[in-house]
Coordinates of C-alpha atoms in Angstrom, one line a residue:
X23 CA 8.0 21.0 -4.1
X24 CA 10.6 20.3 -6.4
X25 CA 12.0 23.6 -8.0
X26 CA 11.9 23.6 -12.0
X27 CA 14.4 25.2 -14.0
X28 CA 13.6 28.5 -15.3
X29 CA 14.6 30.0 -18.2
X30 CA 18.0 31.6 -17.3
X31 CA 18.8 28.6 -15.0
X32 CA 18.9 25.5 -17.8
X33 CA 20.3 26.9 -21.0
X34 CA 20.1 25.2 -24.6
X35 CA 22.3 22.7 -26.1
X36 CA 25.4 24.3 -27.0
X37 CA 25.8 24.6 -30.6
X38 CA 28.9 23.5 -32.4
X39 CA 31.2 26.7 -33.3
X40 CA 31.4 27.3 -37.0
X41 CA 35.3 26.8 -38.9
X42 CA 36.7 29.4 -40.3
X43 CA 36.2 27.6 -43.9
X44 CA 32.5 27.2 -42.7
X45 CA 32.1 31.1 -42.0
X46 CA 33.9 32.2 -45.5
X47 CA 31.4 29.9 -47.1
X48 CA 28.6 31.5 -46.1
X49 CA 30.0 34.8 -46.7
X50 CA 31.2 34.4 -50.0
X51 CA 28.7 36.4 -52.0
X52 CA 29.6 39.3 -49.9
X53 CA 33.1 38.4 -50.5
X54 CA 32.4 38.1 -54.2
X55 CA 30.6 41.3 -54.7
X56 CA 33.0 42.9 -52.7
X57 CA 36.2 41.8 -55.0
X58 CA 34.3 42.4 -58.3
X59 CA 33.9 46.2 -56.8
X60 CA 37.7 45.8 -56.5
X61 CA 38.9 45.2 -59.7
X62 CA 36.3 47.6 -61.0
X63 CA 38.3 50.0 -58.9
X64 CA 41.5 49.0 -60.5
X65 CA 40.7 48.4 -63.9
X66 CA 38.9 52.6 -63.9
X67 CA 40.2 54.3 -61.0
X68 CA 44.0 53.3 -61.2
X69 CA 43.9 51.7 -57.7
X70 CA 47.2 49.4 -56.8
X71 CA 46.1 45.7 -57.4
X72 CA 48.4 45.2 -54.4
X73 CA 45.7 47.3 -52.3
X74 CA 43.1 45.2 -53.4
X75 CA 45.1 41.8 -52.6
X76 CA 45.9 43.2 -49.3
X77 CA 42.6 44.4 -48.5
X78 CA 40.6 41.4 -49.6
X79 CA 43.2 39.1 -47.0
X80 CA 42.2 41.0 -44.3
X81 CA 38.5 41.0 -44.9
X82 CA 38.6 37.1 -45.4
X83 CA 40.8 36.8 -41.6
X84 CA 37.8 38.9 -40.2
X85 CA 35.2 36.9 -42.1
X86 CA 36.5 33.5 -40.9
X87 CA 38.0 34.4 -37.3
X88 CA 35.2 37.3 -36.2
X89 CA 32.2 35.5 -35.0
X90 CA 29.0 37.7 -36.0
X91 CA 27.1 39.2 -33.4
X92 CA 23.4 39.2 -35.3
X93 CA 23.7 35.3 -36.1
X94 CA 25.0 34.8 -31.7
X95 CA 21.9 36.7 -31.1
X96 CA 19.2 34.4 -33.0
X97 CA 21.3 31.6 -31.7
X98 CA 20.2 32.9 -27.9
X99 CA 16.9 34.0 -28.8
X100 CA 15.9 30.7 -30.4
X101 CA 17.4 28.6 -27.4
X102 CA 15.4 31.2 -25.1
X103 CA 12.0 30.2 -27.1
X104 CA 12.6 26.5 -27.1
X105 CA 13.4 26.9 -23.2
X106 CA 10.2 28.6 -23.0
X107 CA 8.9 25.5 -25.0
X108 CA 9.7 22.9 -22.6
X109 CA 9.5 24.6 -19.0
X110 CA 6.6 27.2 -18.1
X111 CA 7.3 31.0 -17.7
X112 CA 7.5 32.8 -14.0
X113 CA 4.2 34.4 -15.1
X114 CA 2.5 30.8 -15.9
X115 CA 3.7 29.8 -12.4
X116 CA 2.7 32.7 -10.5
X117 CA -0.6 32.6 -12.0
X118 CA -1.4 28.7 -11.8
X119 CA -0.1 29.1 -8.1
X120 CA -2.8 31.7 -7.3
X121 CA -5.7 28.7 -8.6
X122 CA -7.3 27.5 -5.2
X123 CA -7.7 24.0 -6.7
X124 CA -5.3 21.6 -7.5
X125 CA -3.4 22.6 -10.5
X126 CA -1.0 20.5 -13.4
X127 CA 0.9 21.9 -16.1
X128 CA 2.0 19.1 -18.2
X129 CA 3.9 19.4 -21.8
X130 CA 1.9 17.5 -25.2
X131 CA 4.2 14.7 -24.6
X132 CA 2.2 14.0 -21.0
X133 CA 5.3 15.0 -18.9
X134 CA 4.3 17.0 -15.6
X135 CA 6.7 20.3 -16.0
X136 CA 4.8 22.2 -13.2
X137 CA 2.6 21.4 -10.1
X138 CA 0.7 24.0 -7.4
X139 CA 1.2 24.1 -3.9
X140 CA -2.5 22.3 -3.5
X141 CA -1.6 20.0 -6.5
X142 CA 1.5 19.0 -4.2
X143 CA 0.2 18.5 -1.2
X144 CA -2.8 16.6 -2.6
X145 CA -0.9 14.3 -4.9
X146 CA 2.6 14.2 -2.8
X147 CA 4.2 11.8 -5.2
X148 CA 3.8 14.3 -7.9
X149 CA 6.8 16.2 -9.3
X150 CA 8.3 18.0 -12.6
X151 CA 10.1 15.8 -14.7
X152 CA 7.8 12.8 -14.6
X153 CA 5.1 11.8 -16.6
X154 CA 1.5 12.6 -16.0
X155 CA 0.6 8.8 -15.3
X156 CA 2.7 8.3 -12.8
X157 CA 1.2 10.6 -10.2
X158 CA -2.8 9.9 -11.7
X159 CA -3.8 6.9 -12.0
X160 CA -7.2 7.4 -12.9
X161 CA -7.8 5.5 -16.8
X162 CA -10.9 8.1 -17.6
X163 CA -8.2 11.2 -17.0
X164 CA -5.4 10.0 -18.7
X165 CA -7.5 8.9 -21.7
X166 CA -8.9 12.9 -21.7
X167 CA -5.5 14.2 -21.4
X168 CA -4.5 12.4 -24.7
X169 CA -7.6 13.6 -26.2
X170 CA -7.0 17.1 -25.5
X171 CA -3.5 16.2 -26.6
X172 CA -4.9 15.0 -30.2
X173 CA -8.1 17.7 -30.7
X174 CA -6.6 20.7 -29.0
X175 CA -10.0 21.0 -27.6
X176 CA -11.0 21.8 -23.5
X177 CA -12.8 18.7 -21.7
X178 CA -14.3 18.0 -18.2
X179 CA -14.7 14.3 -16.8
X180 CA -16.0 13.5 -14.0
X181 CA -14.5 10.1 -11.4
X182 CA -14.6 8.1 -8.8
X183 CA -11.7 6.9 -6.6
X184 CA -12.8 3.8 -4.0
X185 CA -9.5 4.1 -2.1
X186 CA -9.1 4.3 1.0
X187 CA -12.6 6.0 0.9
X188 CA -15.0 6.3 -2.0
X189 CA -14.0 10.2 -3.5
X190 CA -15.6 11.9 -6.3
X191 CA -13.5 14.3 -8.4
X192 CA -13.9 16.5 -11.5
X193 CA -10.9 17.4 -14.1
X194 CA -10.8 20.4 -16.7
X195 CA -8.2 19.6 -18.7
X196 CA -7.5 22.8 -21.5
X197 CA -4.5 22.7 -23.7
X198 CA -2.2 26.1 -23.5
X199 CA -0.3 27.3 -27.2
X200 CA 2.9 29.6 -26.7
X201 CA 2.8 32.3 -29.5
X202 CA 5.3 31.5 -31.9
X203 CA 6.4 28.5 -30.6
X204 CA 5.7 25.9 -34.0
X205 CA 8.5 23.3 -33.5
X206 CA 9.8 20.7 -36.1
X207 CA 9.6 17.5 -33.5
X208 CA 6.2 18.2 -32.8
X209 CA 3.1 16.9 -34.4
X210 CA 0.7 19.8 -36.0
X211 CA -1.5 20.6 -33.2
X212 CA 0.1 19.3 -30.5
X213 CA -0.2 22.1 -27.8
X214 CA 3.0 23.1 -26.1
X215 CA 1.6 22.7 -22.4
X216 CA -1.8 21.2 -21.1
X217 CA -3.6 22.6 -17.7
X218 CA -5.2 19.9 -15.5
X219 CA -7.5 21.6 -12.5
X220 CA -8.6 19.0 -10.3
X221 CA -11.3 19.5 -7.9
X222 CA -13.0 17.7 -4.6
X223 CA -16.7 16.8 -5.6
X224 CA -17.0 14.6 -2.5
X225 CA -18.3 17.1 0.3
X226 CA -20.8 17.9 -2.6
X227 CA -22.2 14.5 -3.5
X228 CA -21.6 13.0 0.2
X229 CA -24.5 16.2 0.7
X230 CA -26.7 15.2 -1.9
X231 CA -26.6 11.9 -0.6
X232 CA -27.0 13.1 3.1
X233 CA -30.1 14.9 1.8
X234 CA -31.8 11.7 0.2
X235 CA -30.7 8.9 3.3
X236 CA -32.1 11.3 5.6
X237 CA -35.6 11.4 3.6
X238 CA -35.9 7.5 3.1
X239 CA -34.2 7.2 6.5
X240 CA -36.5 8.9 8.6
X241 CA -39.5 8.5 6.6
X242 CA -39.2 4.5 7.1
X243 CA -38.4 5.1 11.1
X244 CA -40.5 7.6 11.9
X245 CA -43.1 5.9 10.7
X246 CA -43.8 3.5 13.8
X247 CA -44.2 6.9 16.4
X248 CA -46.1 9.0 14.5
X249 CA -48.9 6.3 14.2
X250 CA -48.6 5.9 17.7
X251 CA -48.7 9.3 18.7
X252 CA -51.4 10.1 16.4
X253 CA -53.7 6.8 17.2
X254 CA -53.1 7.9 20.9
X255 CA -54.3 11.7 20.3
X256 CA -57.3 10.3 18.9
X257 CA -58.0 8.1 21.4
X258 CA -57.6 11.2 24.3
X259 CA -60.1 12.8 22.1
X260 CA -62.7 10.4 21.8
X261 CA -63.3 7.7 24.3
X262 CA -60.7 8.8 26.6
X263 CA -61.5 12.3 27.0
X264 CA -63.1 12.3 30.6
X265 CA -60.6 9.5 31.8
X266 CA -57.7 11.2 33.6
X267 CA -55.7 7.4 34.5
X268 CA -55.7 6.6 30.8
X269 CA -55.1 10.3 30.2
X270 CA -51.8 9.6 32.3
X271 CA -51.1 6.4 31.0
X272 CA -51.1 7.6 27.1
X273 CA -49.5 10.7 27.8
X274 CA -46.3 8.6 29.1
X275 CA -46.3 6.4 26.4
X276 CA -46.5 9.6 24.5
X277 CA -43.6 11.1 25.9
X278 CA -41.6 7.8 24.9
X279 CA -42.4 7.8 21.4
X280 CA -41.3 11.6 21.3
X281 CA -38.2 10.9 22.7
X282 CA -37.2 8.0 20.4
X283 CA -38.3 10.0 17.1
X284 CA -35.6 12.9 18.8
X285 CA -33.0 10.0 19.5
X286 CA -33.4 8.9 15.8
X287 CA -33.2 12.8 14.2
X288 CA -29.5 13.1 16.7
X289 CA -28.5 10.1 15.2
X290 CA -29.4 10.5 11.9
X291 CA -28.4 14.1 11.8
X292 CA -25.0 13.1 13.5
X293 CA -24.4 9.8 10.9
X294 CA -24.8 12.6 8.3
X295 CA -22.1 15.2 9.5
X296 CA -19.7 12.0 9.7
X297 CA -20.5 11.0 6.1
X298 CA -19.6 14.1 5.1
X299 CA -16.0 14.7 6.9
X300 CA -15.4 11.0 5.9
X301 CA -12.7 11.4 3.0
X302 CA -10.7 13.7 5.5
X303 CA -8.3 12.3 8.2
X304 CA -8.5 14.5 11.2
X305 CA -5.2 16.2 12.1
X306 CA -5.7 16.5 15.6
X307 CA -3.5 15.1 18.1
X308 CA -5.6 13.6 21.2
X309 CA -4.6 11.8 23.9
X310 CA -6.6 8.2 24.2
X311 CA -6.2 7.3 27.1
X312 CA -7.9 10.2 28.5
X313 CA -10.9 9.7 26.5
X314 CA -11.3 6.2 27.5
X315 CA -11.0 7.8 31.2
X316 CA -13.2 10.4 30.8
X317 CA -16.3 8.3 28.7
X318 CA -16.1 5.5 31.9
X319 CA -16.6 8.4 34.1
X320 CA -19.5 9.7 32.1
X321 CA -21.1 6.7 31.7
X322 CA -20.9 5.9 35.3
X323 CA -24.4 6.4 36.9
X324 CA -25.6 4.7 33.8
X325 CA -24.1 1.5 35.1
X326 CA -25.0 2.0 38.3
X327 CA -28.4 2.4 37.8
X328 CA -28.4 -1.2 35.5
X329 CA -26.2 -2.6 38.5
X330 CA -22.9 -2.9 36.4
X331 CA -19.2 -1.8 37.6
X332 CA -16.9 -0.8 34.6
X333 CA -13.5 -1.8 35.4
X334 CA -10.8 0.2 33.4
X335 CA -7.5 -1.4 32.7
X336 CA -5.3 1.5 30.6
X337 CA -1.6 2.4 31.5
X338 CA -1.6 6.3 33.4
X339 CA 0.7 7.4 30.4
X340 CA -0.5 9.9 28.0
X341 CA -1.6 7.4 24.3
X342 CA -1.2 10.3 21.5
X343 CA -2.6 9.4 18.4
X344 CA -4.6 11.4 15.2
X345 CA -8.0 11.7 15.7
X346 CA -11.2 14.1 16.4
X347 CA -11.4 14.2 20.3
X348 CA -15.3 14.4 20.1
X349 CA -15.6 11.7 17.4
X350 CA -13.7 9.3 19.4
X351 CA -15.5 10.1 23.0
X352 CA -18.9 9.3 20.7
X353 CA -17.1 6.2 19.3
X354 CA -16.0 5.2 22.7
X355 CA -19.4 6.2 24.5
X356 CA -21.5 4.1 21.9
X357 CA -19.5 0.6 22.6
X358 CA -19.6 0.7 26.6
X359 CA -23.7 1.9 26.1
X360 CA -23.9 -1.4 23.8
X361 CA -22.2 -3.4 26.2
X362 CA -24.0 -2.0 29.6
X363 CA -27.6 -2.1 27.6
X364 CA -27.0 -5.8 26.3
X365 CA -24.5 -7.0 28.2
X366 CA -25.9 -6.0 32.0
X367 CA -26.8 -9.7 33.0
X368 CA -22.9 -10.4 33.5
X369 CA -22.5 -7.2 36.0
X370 CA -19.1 -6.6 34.6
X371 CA -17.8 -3.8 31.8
X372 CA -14.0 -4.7 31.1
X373 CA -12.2 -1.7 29.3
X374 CA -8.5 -2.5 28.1
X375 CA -6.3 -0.2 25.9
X376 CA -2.9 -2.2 24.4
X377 CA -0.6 -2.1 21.5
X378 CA -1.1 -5.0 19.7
X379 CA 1.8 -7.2 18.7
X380 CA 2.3 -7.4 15.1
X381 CA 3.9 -5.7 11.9
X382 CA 6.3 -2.9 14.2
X383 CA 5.9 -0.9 10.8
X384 CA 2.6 -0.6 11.2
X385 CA 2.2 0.5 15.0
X386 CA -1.6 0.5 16.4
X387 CA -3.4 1.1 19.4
X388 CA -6.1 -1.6 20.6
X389 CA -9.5 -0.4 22.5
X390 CA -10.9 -3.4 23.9
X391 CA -14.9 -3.1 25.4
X392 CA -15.8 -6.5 26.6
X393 CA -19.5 -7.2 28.6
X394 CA -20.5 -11.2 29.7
X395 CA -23.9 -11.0 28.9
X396 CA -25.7 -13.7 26.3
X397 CA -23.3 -12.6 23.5
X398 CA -24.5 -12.5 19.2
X399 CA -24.9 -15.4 17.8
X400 CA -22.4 -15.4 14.7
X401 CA -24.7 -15.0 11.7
X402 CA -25.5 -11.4 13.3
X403 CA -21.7 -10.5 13.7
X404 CA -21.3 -9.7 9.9
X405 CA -24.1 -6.9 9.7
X406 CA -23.8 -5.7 13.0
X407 CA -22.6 -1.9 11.5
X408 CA -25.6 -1.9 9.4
X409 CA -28.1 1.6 9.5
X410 CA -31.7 0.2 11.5
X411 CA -30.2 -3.4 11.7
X412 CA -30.7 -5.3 15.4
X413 CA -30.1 -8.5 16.6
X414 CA -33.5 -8.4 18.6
X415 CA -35.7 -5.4 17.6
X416 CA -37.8 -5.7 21.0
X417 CA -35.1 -5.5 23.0
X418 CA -33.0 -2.8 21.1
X419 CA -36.4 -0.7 21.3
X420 CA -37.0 -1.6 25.0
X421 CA -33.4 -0.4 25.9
X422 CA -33.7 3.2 23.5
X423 CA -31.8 2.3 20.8
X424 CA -32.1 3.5 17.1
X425 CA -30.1 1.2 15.4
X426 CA -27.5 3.3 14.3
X427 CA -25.0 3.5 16.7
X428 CA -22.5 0.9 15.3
X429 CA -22.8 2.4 12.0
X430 CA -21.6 5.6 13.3
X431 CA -19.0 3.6 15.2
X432 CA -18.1 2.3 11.8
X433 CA -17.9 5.6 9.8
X434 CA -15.6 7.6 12.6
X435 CA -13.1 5.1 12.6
X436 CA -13.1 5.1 8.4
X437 CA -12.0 8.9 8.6
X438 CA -9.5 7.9 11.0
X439 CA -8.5 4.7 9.1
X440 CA -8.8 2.2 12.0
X441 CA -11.2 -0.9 12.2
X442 CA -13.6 -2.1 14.3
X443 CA -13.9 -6.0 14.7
X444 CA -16.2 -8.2 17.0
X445 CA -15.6 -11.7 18.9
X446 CA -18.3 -13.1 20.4
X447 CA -20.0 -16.4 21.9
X448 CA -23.6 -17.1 22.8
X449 CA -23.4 -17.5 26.2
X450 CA -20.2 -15.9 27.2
X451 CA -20.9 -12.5 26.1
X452 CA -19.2 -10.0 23.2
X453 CA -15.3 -8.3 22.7
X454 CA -16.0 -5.1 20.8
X455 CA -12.2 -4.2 19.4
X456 CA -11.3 -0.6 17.9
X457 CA -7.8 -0.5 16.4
X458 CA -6.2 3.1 15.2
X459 CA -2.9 3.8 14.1
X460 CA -0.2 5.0 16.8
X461 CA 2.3 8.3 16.0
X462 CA 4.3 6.8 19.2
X463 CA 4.9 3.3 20.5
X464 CA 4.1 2.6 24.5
X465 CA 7.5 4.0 25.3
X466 CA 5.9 7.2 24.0
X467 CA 8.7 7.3 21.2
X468 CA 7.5 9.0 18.1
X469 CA 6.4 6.7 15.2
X470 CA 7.9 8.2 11.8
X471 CA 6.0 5.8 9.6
X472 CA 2.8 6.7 11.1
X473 CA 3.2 10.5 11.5

């Protein structure tokens, strides 16, 4: 953070030093009322003019040459204040550095004079000397900072930032007065600082939100297996009741439903939790490759029992990149399911990892998951990471699936800023293509621009 001056380290602007003409001017009353006394002396007393005349030339060399100590003293003092004016005191600081939110200490003019350690590493282009608007850029905050500015009056606004994820935040923006510190450039009123505490709304409205999806969510797909379980209970209770091979037969189809309301709570449940981390990059460092490996290896006896061979083609080098290790195993699990579920008839599950040639600024890494089954027909492709939506309901039911697999595909690789895209031909089966941003290039040098 970029240290601000305090008040013994940036003094005030000199002051120009008085003549010596200057100084008997203002003394000259005194000087007056001093001679008057003199000749009063002489004229009664019988002192020497001579003394006088001698004594009145000295006290005018130590009127114009002696600088006075009282008028130095209010020359420091008032410098001191209007320091204290422009730059916040150690105790301001100390105590705006103990706030657990974000914190700005800005003067009436809008120009940032202090910023918390959360402040800083929150807003990292924010730093003492510059004005407010160049650090937040938010038109509803600046426009209650010049209110504050103009009423001296405490507000709170609420908004919402859309990139790189939607954010909600709330400012309480109170103006701070200095005792005794009235100055002549400033406008009546204008406070000498202004306090801006920002804070995170998102994990609370991202909660709120989780609460209502999962109420319309589940309502509208649990809806299908509860009327079958209950139309099934009712019929082992009436006409099936002494009938122990449709006992057996409903019980299994039983058993199924069950098991795709629980599939759809795990995912919905699990869609939630990612919502809610969704604003925060993961800090991690995870090793790709060995995900990749380890997900093919899990997934294993599921292709062997549809009579599919995964074939991995990854570099043995470790691929180090940001990222939630258990986020990207789901992420990699859900696109080799897809592809060995709807893509089984080709018999082949290719799995590449490369760095793909482009912008060597902006250094990526490139999971590839191709099947050659009977592909998506390309007015699917665009909805594809959707909540509930499937290309062929009958099938996506017959194979287990909820619906929402891509859609938490889609949300993990928002939090760690990569993109998913999708090629695909009927016919010739689908490319599924996850690209997130590298911290070294496949020399395993270290990125700077990405770390």
């Amino acid at each position: 953070m970029t240290k601000t001056p305090t008040t013994l380290e940036e003094p005030a602007e000199p002051r120009p030093i008085a003549s010596p003409l200057t100084r008997l001017g203002e003394a000259r009353w005194i000087l007056i009322t001093v001679f008057c006394a003199a000749m009063v002396a002489v004229a009664f007393y019988g002192v020497p003019f001579s003394a006088v005349l001698v004594m009145m030339a000295v006290l005018g060399v130590v009127t114009g040459l002696v600088p006075r100590r009282a008028s130095s003293r209010r020359v420091k003092l008032n410098a001191q204040r209007e320091i204290r004016r422009m730059w916040p005191g150690t105790g301001m600081k100390l105590t705006v550095d103990a706030l657990p939110t974000p914190c700005i200490v800005a003067d009436g003019r809008g120009i940032t004079r202090y910023v918390n350690k959360q402040a800083h590493a929150t807003y990292e282009g924010v730093k003492p000397g510059d004005p407010l608007s160049f650090s937040l850029r938010a038109p509803s905050l600046l426009e209650a900072f010049d209110r504050v500015c103009t009423t001296g009056e405490a507000e709170r606004i609420n908004w919402i930032e859309k990139v790189p994820t939607e954010t909600w935040y709330e400012a309480h923006i109170a103006p701070i007065y200095m005792p005794g510190s009235a100055g002549q450039d400033r406008g009546p009123g204008l406070p000498d600082f202004i306090l801006v505490v920002i804070q995170d709304q998102t994990e609370n409205r991202r909660l709120e939100r989780m609460r209502t999806d999962f109420v319309a969510n589940a309502s509208h797909e649990l809806r299908t297996p509860l009327a079958s379980l209950t139309g099934f209970i009712e019929t082992l209770q009436g006409p099936a009741r002494n009938d122990p091979e449709a006992q057996d037969r409903f019980l299994a189809i039983m058993l199924d439903q069950a098991g795709r309301m629980r599939r759809l709570i795990d995912d919905i449940l699990s869609l939630s939790r990612i919502e809610l981390k969704a604003h925060v990059r993961p800090a991690g460092l995870v090793d790709l490759s060995e995900i990749i490996r380890h997900t093919a290896d899990a997934m294993s006896p599921v292709a062997a029992d549809l009579g599919v061979e995964i074939r991995v083609e990854i570099q043995n080098v470790p691929v180090r990149i940001k990222g939630d290790r258990d986020e990207l195993i789901q992420v990699t699990e859900n696109l080799i399911e897809n592809a060995l579920k709807y893509g089984h008839q080709g018999k082949f599950v290719d799995i590449g990892l490369s760095e793909p040639s482009g912008d060597p600024e902006e250094r990526a890494w490139q999971l590839s998951v191709r099947d050659y089954g009977e592909g998506i027909p390309p007015e699917h492709l665009p909805r594809l990471t959707e909540r509930f939506y499937r290309v062929d309901v009958e099938s996506s039911r017959a194979m287990k699936g909820t619906g929402l697999g891509l859609a938490i595909v889609k949300h993990i690789l928002t939090r760690h800023r990569g993109r998913l895209e999708v090629e695909s031909e009927p016919g010739k089966g689908a490319t599924f293509k996850v690209t997130l941003p590298a911290i070294e290039n496949a020399a395993g040098i270290p990125d700077q621009t990405s770390v």
